[in-house]
Amino acid sequence: MARLKFGAFLAPHHPIGEHPMLQFRRDLDLVEQLDALGYDEFWCGEHHSSGWEMIASPEMFLAAAGERTKRIKLGTGVVSLPYHHPYNVAQRMVQLDHMTGGRAIFGSGPGALASDAHTLGIDPMTQRDRQDEAIGIIRRLFNGERVTAKSDWFTMNDAALQILPLQEEMPFVVASQISPSGMTLAGKYGIGIISLGSMTTQGLMSLQQQWQFAEDAAKKHGTKVDRADWRVLLTFHIAETREQARKEAGAGLMRWHNEYNVGTLQRPGLTAFSSPDEAVDKTAFVEGAASTIGTPDDLVKTIKNVMQVSGGVGAIIGFVHDWANPEATRRSWDMVARYVVPEINGYIDGLRRSQKFVIENRAIFERAGQAVMAKIMENEKAAEALKVTGPGRVAIPAVNAPDLQKEAAKR
């Protein structure tokens, strides 16, 4: 089975009240930590309103992150294409790819916040069609074509990129929520997907149907979609025990839900939580919960369930939040890298097999003890010393040490 990739998605969702400069710096610190821990990808988004989401240019943020990191891939999650001239987007992504040494992933979306579209005077009914149109243009530019195009929202005259992406083929990824539009767009162009709707129970359970939308569109347009290019977003907070995770995440989760989802976005059907315990219970401990607040074992179970429900994906992307304080948050990401990733990808299976073999085949290794004893008994002084040599007094690793008293008794 192919290795499952792991990454992080920063919207960001930061409670209002902290100095924005320090938030930016702490977010960059997180990218640096994730790179050192071996995570595969880091994503950040574009927003212009709501107060909680204050990265306006993912390309600028990722360029700074690129200077702090060595190997982690850096994805725009996402550039809202209807907000920009396609030529400018292409130019910025090419520059980001070169500045990060070929680590850029081009993620795009139609724009998530209605308040952003209102600010820019964009009719929400046009956003998805404009994203589709822009992707087609940007792909042509990345291929080195000279493009002339006129639309109701942009014009290009003999446009060509001065430099092409550093990567031979920069990955294209589209965001998908519950509606089929994102998956259909991925199928049309044969590109990757990052499923954001999987953070809800309904979104999680609809993953298999979502993938069918992508495959149907790919068949219609003569392209192919690959599950290895499918990323699924999950929310979690991990600690040594469920009780500790609950204690660390409860109050912040309640604030995020009540102030942002209910109070700011006013998402239909949501009601405020009355206590941190209720927030944790209804988020992570209900039937079919899409979020995990608990131990590494709990998250392993969640991921295995996602793989079963979806039919298989290529990457699990954790949603970055401030449910816990910065120290506990960093420890959560550390524990996922130390315990969850190797368990899912089988990195420690060989170690367990090796240990099991040694335990179950101890008799095979008795000859090693016999060899040591033979050498001891060849020397009169060493043989005499054996009488006072007890367990734990031999200066060789215990795993290789024979039972000297047992051997002496035999003789």
Coordinates of C-alpha atoms in Angstrom, one line a residue:
M1 CA 0.0 0.0 0.0
A2 CA 1.3 3.5 -0.9
R3 CA 2.5 5.6 2.0
L4 CA -0.1 8.1 3.3
K5 CA 1.1 11.7 3.3
F6 CA 0.5 14.0 6.2
G7 CA 0.2 17.8 6.3
A8 CA -1.4 20.9 7.9
F9 CA -3.9 23.4 6.7
L10 CA -3.8 27.0 8.1
A11 CA -6.9 29.0 7.2
P12 CA -5.9 30.6 9.7
H13 CA -8.5 30.5 12.4
H14 CA -7.1 32.8 15.2
P15 CA -9.3 34.3 17.9
I16 CA -9.4 38.1 17.8
G17 CA -7.4 39.8 20.5
E18 CA -3.8 38.8 19.9
H19 CA -1.2 41.0 18.1
P20 CA -1.4 40.1 14.4
M21 CA 2.4 40.4 14.0
L22 CA 2.9 37.8 16.7
Q23 CA 0.3 35.5 15.1
F24 CA 2.1 35.6 11.8
R25 CA 5.4 34.8 13.5
R26 CA 3.9 31.9 15.5
D27 CA 2.3 30.5 12.3
L28 CA 5.8 30.6 10.7
D29 CA 7.2 28.9 13.7
L30 CA 4.7 26.1 13.2
V31 CA 5.7 25.5 9.6
E32 CA 9.3 25.3 10.7
Q33 CA 8.3 22.7 13.4
L34 CA 6.3 20.6 10.9
D35 CA 9.2 20.6 8.4
A36 CA 11.6 19.3 11.1
L37 CA 9.0 16.6 12.2
G38 CA 8.8 15.3 8.6
Y39 CA 5.3 16.4 7.6
D40 CA 4.9 16.4 3.8
E41 CA 2.8 19.5 3.1
F42 CA 1.7 22.8 4.6
W43 CA -1.2 24.8 3.2
C44 CA -2.5 28.3 4.0
G45 CA -5.4 30.3 2.6
E46 CA -6.6 33.7 1.4
H47 CA -9.2 35.7 3.3
H48 CA -10.0 39.4 3.5
S49 CA -12.7 39.6 6.2
S50 CA -14.3 37.9 9.2
G51 CA -11.5 39.0 11.6
W52 CA -10.5 35.4 12.4
E53 CA -8.7 34.8 9.1
M54 CA -6.0 37.4 8.5
I55 CA -3.7 35.9 5.8
A56 CA -4.6 38.0 2.7
S57 CA -1.8 36.6 0.5
P58 CA -0.9 32.9 0.8
E59 CA 2.0 33.4 -1.7
M60 CA 3.7 36.0 0.6
F61 CA 3.3 33.8 3.7
L62 CA 4.6 30.7 1.9
A63 CA 7.6 32.6 0.5
A64 CA 8.6 33.5 4.1
A65 CA 7.9 29.9 5.2
G66 CA 10.1 28.7 2.4
E67 CA 13.1 30.5 3.8
R68 CA 12.6 28.7 7.2
T69 CA 12.1 25.2 5.8
K70 CA 14.0 22.6 3.8
R71 CA 11.8 20.0 2.4
I72 CA 8.1 20.4 3.2
K73 CA 5.8 21.2 0.2
L74 CA 4.0 24.5 0.4
G75 CA 0.5 24.8 -1.0
T76 CA -1.9 27.8 -1.5
G77 CA -5.0 26.6 0.3
V78 CA -6.4 28.4 -1.6
V79 CA -5.9 31.3 -4.0
S80 CA -9.5 32.5 -4.6
L81 CA -9.2 32.8 -8.4
P82 CA -12.2 35.1 -9.1
Y83 CA -10.5 37.8 -7.0
H84 CA -7.4 38.0 -9.3
H85 CA -6.4 38.4 -12.9
P86 CA -5.2 34.9 -14.0
Y87 CA -1.9 36.2 -15.4
N88 CA -1.0 37.8 -12.1
V89 CA -1.8 34.5 -10.3
A90 CA 0.4 32.6 -12.7
Q91 CA 3.3 35.0 -12.2
R92 CA 3.1 34.8 -8.4
M93 CA 3.0 31.0 -8.4
V94 CA 5.9 30.7 -10.7
Q95 CA 7.9 33.1 -8.5
L96 CA 6.9 31.1 -5.4
D97 CA 8.0 27.9 -7.0
H98 CA 11.4 29.3 -7.8
M99 CA 11.8 31.0 -4.4
T100 CA 11.0 27.7 -2.6
G101 CA 13.2 25.5 -4.7
G102 CA 10.4 23.8 -6.5
R103 CA 8.1 23.1 -3.5
A104 CA 5.0 25.0 -4.5
I105 CA 1.6 23.4 -4.9
F106 CA -1.0 25.6 -6.6
G107 CA -4.3 25.2 -4.8
S108 CA -7.3 27.2 -5.9
G109 CA -10.9 27.8 -5.0
P110 CA -13.8 30.1 -6.0
G111 CA -13.7 32.1 -2.7
A112 CA -15.1 30.8 0.6
L113 CA -16.4 33.9 2.4
A114 CA -19.4 35.8 1.0
S115 CA -18.1 38.9 2.7
D116 CA -14.9 38.8 0.7
A117 CA -16.9 38.6 -2.6
H118 CA -19.1 41.4 -1.4
T119 CA -16.1 43.6 -0.6
L120 CA -14.7 43.1 -4.1
G121 CA -18.1 43.6 -5.8
I122 CA -18.2 40.0 -7.2
D123 CA -21.5 38.2 -7.8
P124 CA -21.3 34.9 -6.0
M125 CA -23.2 33.2 -8.9
T126 CA -20.2 33.8 -11.1
Q127 CA -17.4 32.6 -8.8
R128 CA -17.2 28.9 -9.7
D129 CA -17.4 29.6 -13.5
R130 CA -14.6 32.1 -13.1
Q131 CA -12.4 29.6 -11.2
D132 CA -12.9 27.1 -14.0
E133 CA -12.0 29.7 -16.6
A134 CA -8.9 30.9 -14.7
I135 CA -7.6 27.3 -14.2
G136 CA -7.7 26.7 -18.0
I137 CA -5.8 29.9 -18.7
I138 CA -3.2 29.4 -16.0
R139 CA -2.5 25.8 -17.2
R140 CA -1.9 27.1 -20.7
L141 CA 0.5 29.8 -19.4
F142 CA 2.4 27.2 -17.3
N143 CA 2.8 25.1 -20.5
G144 CA 4.6 28.0 -22.1
E145 CA 1.8 29.1 -24.4
R146 CA 1.3 32.7 -25.5
V147 CA -2.4 33.5 -24.7
T148 CA -4.8 36.1 -26.0
A149 CA -8.2 35.9 -24.2
K150 CA -11.0 38.3 -23.4
S151 CA -13.6 37.6 -20.7
D152 CA -16.2 39.6 -18.9
W153 CA -13.8 40.0 -16.0
F154 CA -10.2 40.0 -17.6
T155 CA -8.4 40.6 -20.8
M156 CA -5.0 39.2 -22.0
N157 CA -3.1 40.3 -25.1
D158 CA -0.3 38.0 -26.2
A159 CA 0.4 37.0 -22.6
A160 CA 3.3 34.7 -21.9
L161 CA 5.3 34.0 -18.8
Q162 CA 8.9 35.1 -18.8
I163 CA 9.9 32.1 -16.7
L164 CA 8.1 28.8 -16.3
P165 CA 7.7 26.9 -13.0
L166 CA 10.8 25.3 -11.6
Q167 CA 9.0 22.0 -11.3
E168 CA 8.4 20.2 -14.6
E169 CA 4.8 20.1 -13.6
M170 CA 3.6 22.1 -10.7
P171 CA 0.7 20.3 -8.9
F172 CA -2.7 21.8 -9.4
V173 CA -5.3 21.2 -6.6
V174 CA -8.9 22.4 -6.2
A175 CA -10.8 22.8 -3.0
S176 CA -14.0 20.8 -2.5
Q177 CA -16.7 21.2 0.1
I178 CA -20.0 19.3 0.1
S179 CA -21.2 20.4 -3.4
P180 CA -20.0 18.5 -6.4
S181 CA -18.4 21.6 -8.1
G182 CA -14.9 21.1 -6.8
M183 CA -14.7 17.4 -7.5
T184 CA -16.2 17.9 -10.9
L185 CA -13.6 20.6 -11.7
A186 CA -10.8 18.2 -10.6
G187 CA -12.2 15.6 -12.9
K188 CA -12.5 18.0 -15.8
Y189 CA -8.8 18.9 -15.6
G190 CA -7.4 15.7 -14.1
I191 CA -5.9 17.5 -11.1
G192 CA -5.7 17.0 -7.4
I193 CA -8.4 17.7 -4.7
I194 CA -8.3 18.9 -1.1
S195 CA -11.6 18.0 0.6
L196 CA -12.5 20.7 3.2
G197 CA -16.0 19.4 3.9
S198 CA -14.7 16.3 5.7
M199 CA -14.4 18.3 8.9
T200 CA -18.1 17.6 9.4
T201 CA -19.8 14.3 9.9
Q202 CA -22.0 14.8 6.8
G203 CA -18.9 15.7 4.7
L204 CA -17.0 12.7 6.0
M205 CA -19.8 10.2 5.2
S206 CA -20.2 11.7 1.7
L207 CA -16.5 11.2 0.6
Q208 CA -17.2 8.1 -1.5
Q209 CA -20.0 9.9 -3.4
Q210 CA -17.7 13.0 -3.8
W211 CA -15.0 10.8 -5.4
Q212 CA -17.6 9.5 -7.8
F213 CA -18.3 13.0 -9.0
A214 CA -14.6 13.4 -9.8
E215 CA -14.4 10.1 -11.7
D216 CA -17.6 10.8 -13.7
A217 CA -16.2 14.2 -14.8
A218 CA -12.9 12.7 -15.7
K219 CA -14.6 10.1 -17.8
K220 CA -16.7 12.8 -19.5
H221 CA -13.6 15.0 -20.4
G222 CA -11.2 12.2 -21.2
T223 CA -8.9 12.8 -18.2
K224 CA -7.9 10.7 -15.1
V225 CA -8.0 11.4 -11.4
D226 CA -5.8 9.6 -8.9
R227 CA -6.7 8.9 -5.3
A228 CA -3.0 9.6 -4.5
D229 CA -3.7 13.3 -5.3
W230 CA -6.8 13.4 -3.0
R231 CA -6.3 15.2 0.3
V232 CA -8.8 15.0 3.1
L233 CA -8.9 17.6 5.9
L234 CA -9.4 16.5 9.5
T235 CA -9.6 18.3 12.9
F236 CA -7.8 16.9 15.9
H237 CA -6.1 17.7 19.2
I238 CA -3.9 15.0 20.6
A239 CA -2.4 14.5 24.1
E240 CA -1.1 11.7 26.3
T241 CA -4.6 10.9 27.6
R242 CA -8.2 11.7 26.6
E243 CA -8.7 13.6 29.8
Q244 CA -5.6 15.8 29.1
A245 CA -6.7 16.4 25.5
R246 CA -10.2 17.3 26.7
K247 CA -8.8 19.7 29.3
E248 CA -6.5 21.4 26.8
A249 CA -8.9 21.8 23.9
G250 CA -12.3 22.3 25.5
A251 CA -12.4 26.1 26.2
G252 CA -10.7 27.0 22.9
L253 CA -13.0 24.7 20.9
M254 CA -16.0 26.3 22.5
R255 CA -14.8 29.8 21.7
W256 CA -14.0 28.9 18.1
H257 CA -17.5 27.3 17.6
N258 CA -19.5 30.0 19.5
E259 CA -17.7 33.1 18.3
Y260 CA -16.6 32.2 14.8
N261 CA -18.9 29.5 13.4
V262 CA -22.1 30.6 15.2
G263 CA -21.5 34.3 16.0
T264 CA -19.5 35.5 13.0
L265 CA -20.3 33.2 10.1
Q266 CA -23.8 32.4 11.5
R267 CA -23.7 28.9 9.8
P268 CA -27.2 27.5 9.4
G269 CA -28.3 24.9 11.9
L270 CA -25.5 25.5 14.5
T271 CA -26.2 26.5 18.1
A272 CA -23.7 27.7 20.7
F273 CA -22.2 25.3 23.2
S274 CA -22.9 25.9 26.8
S275 CA -19.7 24.5 28.3
P276 CA -16.3 23.2 27.2
D277 CA -17.3 19.6 28.1
E278 CA -20.4 19.9 25.8
A279 CA -18.1 21.3 23.1
V280 CA -15.8 18.3 23.3
D281 CA -18.6 15.7 23.6
K282 CA -20.5 17.0 20.6
T283 CA -17.5 17.5 18.5
A284 CA -15.5 14.4 19.1
F285 CA -17.6 11.9 21.0
V286 CA -20.8 11.5 19.0
E287 CA -21.7 8.8 16.4
G288 CA -19.7 9.4 13.3
A289 CA -17.6 12.3 14.7
A290 CA -15.3 13.8 12.2
S291 CA -13.0 15.3 14.8
T292 CA -10.6 13.6 17.3
I293 CA -9.8 14.9 20.7
G294 CA -7.9 12.2 22.5
T295 CA -4.8 10.0 22.2
P296 CA -2.6 9.0 19.2
D297 CA -4.5 5.7 19.2
D298 CA -7.8 7.6 18.8
L299 CA -6.5 9.4 15.8
V300 CA -5.2 6.2 14.2
K301 CA -8.7 4.8 14.5
T302 CA -10.2 7.9 12.9
I303 CA -7.8 7.8 10.0
K304 CA -8.4 4.2 9.4
N305 CA -12.1 4.9 9.3
V306 CA -11.6 7.7 6.8
M307 CA -9.7 5.3 4.6
Q308 CA -12.5 2.8 4.8
V309 CA -15.3 5.3 4.2
S310 CA -13.6 7.1 1.4
G311 CA -12.2 4.1 -0.4
G312 CA -8.7 5.5 0.0
V313 CA -7.0 8.9 -0.1
G314 CA -3.4 10.1 -0.6
A315 CA -3.0 12.5 2.3
I316 CA -4.5 13.4 5.6
I317 CA -4.3 17.2 6.3
G318 CA -4.8 18.4 9.8
F319 CA -6.7 21.6 10.3
V320 CA -4.6 24.2 12.3
H321 CA -6.6 25.8 15.1
D322 CA -6.1 27.5 18.5
W323 CA -8.3 25.2 20.6
A324 CA -5.3 24.7 22.9
N325 CA -2.6 27.0 24.0
P326 CA 0.5 27.3 21.8
E327 CA 2.6 24.9 23.9
A328 CA -0.1 22.1 23.9
T329 CA -0.8 22.7 20.2
R330 CA 2.9 22.2 19.3
R331 CA 3.0 19.1 21.4
S332 CA -0.1 17.7 19.7
W333 CA 1.5 18.0 16.2
D334 CA 4.7 16.5 17.7
M335 CA 2.7 13.5 19.0
V336 CA 1.0 12.9 15.7
A337 CA 4.4 12.8 13.9
R338 CA 6.0 10.5 16.6
Y339 CA 3.2 8.0 17.0
V340 CA 0.3 8.4 14.5
V341 CA 2.3 8.7 11.2
P342 CA 4.6 5.7 11.8
E343 CA 1.6 3.6 13.0
I344 CA -0.4 4.4 9.9
N345 CA 2.5 4.0 7.4
G346 CA 3.9 0.9 9.0
Y347 CA 7.3 2.4 9.9
I348 CA 7.6 0.4 13.1
D349 CA 6.2 -2.9 11.8
G350 CA 9.6 -4.3 11.2
L351 CA 10.8 -3.4 14.7
R352 CA 7.9 -5.2 16.2
R353 CA 8.5 -8.3 14.0
S354 CA 12.2 -8.3 15.0
Q355 CA 11.3 -8.0 18.7
K356 CA 8.7 -10.8 18.5
F357 CA 11.1 -13.1 16.7
V358 CA 13.8 -12.7 19.4
I359 CA 11.2 -13.3 22.2
E360 CA 9.7 -16.4 20.5
N361 CA 13.0 -18.0 19.4
R362 CA 15.2 -17.6 22.5
A363 CA 16.3 -21.2 22.3
I364 CA 18.0 -20.6 19.0
F365 CA 20.3 -18.1 20.6
E366 CA 21.5 -20.5 23.4
R367 CA 24.6 -21.3 21.4
A368 CA 25.7 -17.7 21.9
G369 CA 25.8 -18.3 25.6
Q370 CA 27.6 -21.6 25.1
A371 CA 30.3 -19.8 23.1
V372 CA 30.8 -17.2 25.8
M373 CA 31.0 -19.9 28.5
A374 CA 33.5 -21.9 26.5
K375 CA 35.9 -19.0 26.4
I376 CA 35.4 -18.4 30.1
M377 CA 36.1 -22.0 31.1
E378 CA 39.3 -22.0 28.9
N379 CA 40.8 -19.6 31.4
E380 CA 41.3 -20.8 35.0
K381 CA 41.0 -17.4 36.6
A382 CA 37.9 -16.5 34.6
A383 CA 36.4 -19.8 35.6
E384 CA 37.1 -19.1 39.2
A385 CA 35.6 -15.6 38.9
L386 CA 32.4 -17.1 37.5
K387 CA 31.6 -18.3 41.0
V388 CA 31.0 -14.7 42.2
T389 CA 29.6 -13.3 38.9
G390 CA 25.9 -12.8 39.2
P391 CA 23.2 -11.5 37.0
G392 CA 23.6 -7.8 36.1
R393 CA 27.4 -7.8 36.7
V394 CA 28.5 -8.7 33.2
A395 CA 29.8 -5.8 31.2
I396 CA 28.1 -6.8 28.0
P397 CA 24.6 -5.9 26.8
A398 CA 22.0 -7.9 28.6
V399 CA 20.3 -9.0 25.4
N400 CA 23.5 -10.8 24.4
A401 CA 24.5 -12.1 27.8
P402 CA 24.2 -15.8 28.6
D403 CA 22.8 -17.0 31.9
L404 CA 26.2 -17.7 33.4
Q405 CA 24.9 -19.3 36.5
K406 CA 22.8 -21.7 34.4
E407 CA 25.8 -22.5 32.2
A408 CA 28.0 -23.0 35.3
A409 CA 25.5 -25.4 36.8
K410 CA 25.5 -27.5 33.6
R411 CA 29.3 -27.9 33.9

